[in-house]
PDB file of C-alpha atoms in Angstrom:
ATOM      1  CA  MET A   1     -13.100   1.702  48.342  1.00  0.00           C
ATOM      2  CA  LEU A   2     -10.598   4.528  47.908  1.00  0.00           C
ATOM      3  CA  ILE A   3      -7.499   3.996  45.740  1.00  0.00           C
ATOM      4  CA  LYS A   4      -4.263   5.529  46.948  1.00  0.00           C
ATOM      5  CA  PRO A   5      -2.666   8.041  44.513  1.00  0.00           C
ATOM      6  CA  ALA A   6       0.459   5.899  43.999  1.00  0.00           C
ATOM      7  CA  ARG A   7      -1.640   2.845  43.141  1.00  0.00           C
ATOM      8  CA  LEU A   8      -3.873   4.934  40.868  1.00  0.00           C
ATOM      9  CA  SER A   9      -0.794   6.183  39.012  1.00  0.00           C
ATOM     10  CA  LEU A  10       0.386   2.597  38.540  1.00  0.00           C
ATOM     11  CA  ILE A  11      -3.033   1.517  37.258  1.00  0.00           C
ATOM     12  CA  LEU A  12      -3.180   4.436  34.814  1.00  0.00           C
ATOM     13  CA  PHE A  13       0.357   3.684  33.607  1.00  0.00           C
ATOM     14  CA  ILE A  14      -0.545   0.034  32.948  1.00  0.00           C
ATOM     15  CA  LEU A  15      -3.687   1.069  31.086  1.00  0.00           C
ATOM     16  CA  LEU A  16      -1.665   3.513  29.006  1.00  0.00           C
ATOM     17  CA  LEU A  17       0.823   0.797  28.078  1.00  0.00           C
ATOM     18  CA  ALA A  18      -1.983  -1.593  27.243  1.00  0.00           C
ATOM     19  CA  GLY A  19      -3.377   0.992  24.826  1.00  0.00           C
ATOM     20  CA  CYS A  20      -0.048   1.488  23.071  1.00  0.00           C
ATOM     21  CA  GLY A  21       0.114  -0.397  19.838  1.00  0.00           C
ATOM     22  CA  SER A  22      -3.614  -1.027  19.758  1.00  0.00           C
ATOM     23  CA  GLU A  23      -3.787   0.956  16.517  1.00  0.00           C
ATOM     24  CA  GLU A  24      -2.602  -1.494  13.914  1.00  0.00           C
ATOM     25  CA  GLU A  25       0.235  -0.390  11.672  1.00  0.00           C
ATOM     26  CA  PRO A  26      -0.197  -1.047   7.943  1.00  0.00           C
ATOM     27  CA  GLY A  27       1.883  -3.851   6.465  1.00  0.00           C
ATOM     28  CA  TYR A  28       3.024  -1.652   3.601  1.00  0.00           C
ATOM     29  CA  THR A  29       5.091   1.500   3.157  1.00  0.00           C
ATOM     30  CA  ARG A  30       3.618   4.794   1.993  1.00  0.00           C
ATOM     31  CA  ILE A  31       5.955   6.623  -0.416  1.00  0.00           C
ATOM     32  CA  THR A  32       5.796   9.635  -2.711  1.00  0.00           C
ATOM     33  CA  ALA A  33       5.502   9.570  -6.491  1.00  0.00           C
ATOM     34  CA  GLU A  34       9.126  10.734  -6.645  1.00  0.00           C
ATOM     35  CA  GLU A  35      10.256   7.817  -4.496  1.00  0.00           C
ATOM     36  CA  ALA A  36       8.225   5.402  -6.635  1.00  0.00           C
ATOM     37  CA  LYS A  37       9.834   6.766  -9.808  1.00  0.00           C
ATOM     38  CA  SER A  38      13.262   6.306  -8.235  1.00  0.00           C
ATOM     39  CA  ILE A  39      12.487   2.687  -7.339  1.00  0.00           C
ATOM     40  CA  MET A  40      11.250   2.072 -10.894  1.00  0.00           C
ATOM     41  CA  GLU A  41      14.549   3.346 -12.259  1.00  0.00           C
ATOM     42  CA  GLU A  42      16.712   1.453  -9.757  1.00  0.00           C
ATOM     43  CA  GLN A  43      14.748  -1.814  -9.827  1.00  0.00           C
ATOM     44  CA  PRO A  44      13.500  -2.565 -13.332  1.00  0.00           C
ATOM     45  CA  ASP A  45      11.944  -5.799 -12.067  1.00  0.00           C
ATOM     46  CA  ALA A  46       9.662  -3.945  -9.620  1.00  0.00           C
ATOM     47  CA  VAL A  47       5.990  -4.673 -10.299  1.00  0.00           C
ATOM     48  CA  ILE A  48       3.937  -1.532 -10.894  1.00  0.00           C
ATOM     49  CA  LEU A  49       0.340  -2.293  -9.965  1.00  0.00           C
ATOM     50  CA  ASP A  50      -2.539  -0.195 -11.201  1.00  0.00           C
ATOM     51  CA  VAL A  51      -5.503  -1.154  -9.008  1.00  0.00           C
ATOM     52  CA  ARG A  52      -8.137   0.878 -10.878  1.00  0.00           C
ATOM     53  CA  GLU A  53     -10.725  -0.590 -13.244  1.00  0.00           C
ATOM     54  CA  GLN A  54     -10.034  -1.609 -16.855  1.00  0.00           C
ATOM     55  CA  THR A  55     -11.733   1.484 -18.327  1.00  0.00           C
ATOM     56  CA  GLU A  56      -9.584   3.785 -16.173  1.00  0.00           C
ATOM     57  CA  TYR A  57      -6.429   1.868 -17.087  1.00  0.00           C
ATOM     58  CA  ASP A  58      -7.303   2.125 -20.786  1.00  0.00           C
ATOM     59  CA  LYS A  59      -7.534   5.924 -20.532  1.00  0.00           C
ATOM     60  CA  GLY A  60      -3.919   6.140 -19.345  1.00  0.00           C
ATOM     61  CA  HIS A  61      -1.501   4.395 -17.033  1.00  0.00           C
ATOM     62  CA  ILE A  62       2.114   4.406 -15.928  1.00  0.00           C
ATOM     63  CA  PRO A  63       4.371   2.666 -18.476  1.00  0.00           C
ATOM     64  CA  GLY A  64       4.849  -0.980 -17.586  1.00  0.00           C
ATOM     65  CA  ALA A  65       1.977  -1.036 -15.099  1.00  0.00           C
ATOM     66  CA  VAL A  66       0.027  -4.250 -14.642  1.00  0.00           C
ATOM     67  CA  LEU A  67      -3.707  -4.014 -14.050  1.00  0.00           C
ATOM     68  CA  LEU A  68      -4.993  -5.730 -10.902  1.00  0.00           C
ATOM     69  CA  PRO A  69      -8.282  -4.088  -9.869  1.00  0.00           C
ATOM     70  CA  VAL A  70      -8.613  -3.752  -6.118  1.00  0.00           C
ATOM     71  CA  GLY A  71     -11.888  -5.678  -6.136  1.00  0.00           C
ATOM     72  CA  SER A  72     -10.235  -8.717  -7.717  1.00  0.00           C
ATOM     73  CA  ILE A  73      -7.324  -9.046  -5.300  1.00  0.00           C
ATOM     74  CA  ASP A  74      -7.330 -12.460  -3.702  1.00  0.00           C
ATOM     75  CA  LYS A  75      -4.638 -15.063  -3.153  1.00  0.00           C
ATOM     76  CA  GLU A  76      -5.149 -16.823  -6.499  1.00  0.00           C
ATOM     77  CA  ARG A  77      -5.391 -13.709  -8.691  1.00  0.00           C
ATOM     78  CA  ALA A  78      -2.481 -11.986  -6.929  1.00  0.00           C
ATOM     79  CA  ALA A  79      -0.319 -15.094  -7.386  1.00  0.00           C
ATOM     80  CA  GLU A  80      -1.041 -15.037 -11.141  1.00  0.00           C
ATOM     81  CA  VAL A  81       0.188 -11.462 -11.432  1.00  0.00           C
ATOM     82  CA  ILE A  82       2.869 -11.533  -8.711  1.00  0.00           C
ATOM     83  CA  PRO A  83       4.215 -15.050  -8.123  1.00  0.00           C
ATOM     84  CA  GLU A  84       6.986 -14.063  -5.669  1.00  0.00           C
ATOM     85  CA  LEU A  85       5.962 -12.841  -2.203  1.00  0.00           C
ATOM     86  CA  ASP A  86       9.166 -10.786  -1.907  1.00  0.00           C
ATOM     87  CA  SER A  87       8.648  -8.903  -5.188  1.00  0.00           C
ATOM     88  CA  THR A  88       8.856  -5.130  -4.968  1.00  0.00           C
ATOM     89  CA  LEU A  89       5.305  -3.877  -5.528  1.00  0.00           C
ATOM     90  CA  LEU A  90       4.499  -0.257  -6.368  1.00  0.00           C
ATOM     91  CA  VAL A  91       0.759   0.269  -5.975  1.00  0.00           C
ATOM     92  CA  TYR A  92      -1.328   3.177  -7.276  1.00  0.00           C
ATOM     93  CA  CYS A  93      -4.901   4.055  -8.222  1.00  0.00           C
ATOM     94  CA  ARG A  94      -6.607   7.328  -9.178  1.00  0.00           C
ATOM     95  CA  SER A  95      -6.525   9.285  -5.939  1.00  0.00           C
ATOM     96  CA  GLY A  96      -4.901   7.045  -3.335  1.00  0.00           C
ATOM     97  CA  ASN A  97      -7.883   5.425  -1.634  1.00  0.00           C
ATOM     98  CA  ARG A  98      -8.037   2.138  -3.536  1.00  0.00           C
ATOM     99  CA  SER A  99      -4.247   1.836  -3.532  1.00  0.00           C
ATOM    100  CA  LYS A 100      -4.227   1.886   0.290  1.00  0.00           C
ATOM    101  CA  THR A 101      -6.870  -0.843   0.376  1.00  0.00           C
ATOM    102  CA  ALA A 102      -4.974  -2.879  -2.221  1.00  0.00           C
ATOM    103  CA  ALA A 103      -1.613  -2.435  -0.460  1.00  0.00           C
ATOM    104  CA  ASP A 104      -3.167  -3.578   2.794  1.00  0.00           C
ATOM    105  CA  SER A 105      -4.736  -6.620   1.099  1.00  0.00           C
ATOM    106  CA  LEU A 106      -1.459  -7.561  -0.570  1.00  0.00           C
ATOM    107  CA  SER A 107       0.484  -7.320   2.669  1.00  0.00           C
ATOM    108  CA  GLU A 108      -2.155  -9.497   4.368  1.00  0.00           C
ATOM    109  CA  LEU A 109      -1.613 -12.067   1.601  1.00  0.00           C
ATOM    110  CA  GLY A 110       2.052 -12.226   2.575  1.00  0.00           C
ATOM    111  CA  TYR A 111       3.721  -9.804   0.166  1.00  0.00           C
ATOM    112  CA  THR A 112       6.593  -8.194   2.033  1.00  0.00           C
ATOM    113  CA  GLN A 113       7.797  -5.347  -0.199  1.00  0.00           C
ATOM    114  CA  VAL A 114       4.616  -3.354  -0.792  1.00  0.00           C
ATOM    115  CA  TYR A 115       4.918   0.382  -1.506  1.00  0.00           C
ATOM    116  CA  GLU A 116       1.820   2.508  -1.965  1.00  0.00           C
ATOM    117  CA  PHE A 117       2.298   5.847  -3.719  1.00  0.00           C
ATOM    118  CA  GLY A 118      -1.192   7.246  -4.071  1.00  0.00           C
ATOM    119  CA  GLY A 119      -2.984   8.287  -7.206  1.00  0.00           C
ATOM    120  CA  ILE A 120      -2.126   8.722 -10.839  1.00  0.00           C
ATOM    121  CA  ARG A 121      -3.658  12.191 -10.759  1.00  0.00           C
ATOM    122  CA  ASP A 122      -0.576  13.242  -8.750  1.00  0.00           C
ATOM    123  CA  TRP A 123       1.885  11.427 -11.055  1.00  0.00           C
ATOM    124  CA  PRO A 124       4.064  14.105 -12.706  1.00  0.00           C
ATOM    125  CA  TYR A 125       5.877  11.705 -15.064  1.00  0.00           C
ATOM    126  CA  GLU A 126       5.149   9.989 -18.350  1.00  0.00           C
ATOM    127  CA  MET A 127       2.029   7.966 -18.966  1.00  0.00           C
ATOM    128  CA  GLU A 128       0.874   5.600 -21.673  1.00  0.00           C
ATOM    129  CA  PRO A 129      -2.481   6.130 -23.380  1.00  0.00           C
TER     130      PRO A 129
END
């Protein structure tokens, strides 16, 4: 069976549209360290989440950061640290890999204001020992 060019074009167009949006968008916003610092200054109630391990956190972290290791993020543990689903969350790790995973997990748990800003190694501002 031979398909006419006009019909083939229509079929290809439909397939193209069907493919659009198949790549899932993350439920969080990626921002820079500068943007995160600005949010921290403008919203003192923003929750700064360090998703590294305890030993990494103990070596140095952003002032005011709360430790919530990426491997321990579940509905119950997240609710203990962040009771409000509409809290502004600023998520970081060492290099940016774990923070992306954590931000995705938090958005899947229903948190709506999740901002991921990469790793502490790129943080040019003050840190606590």
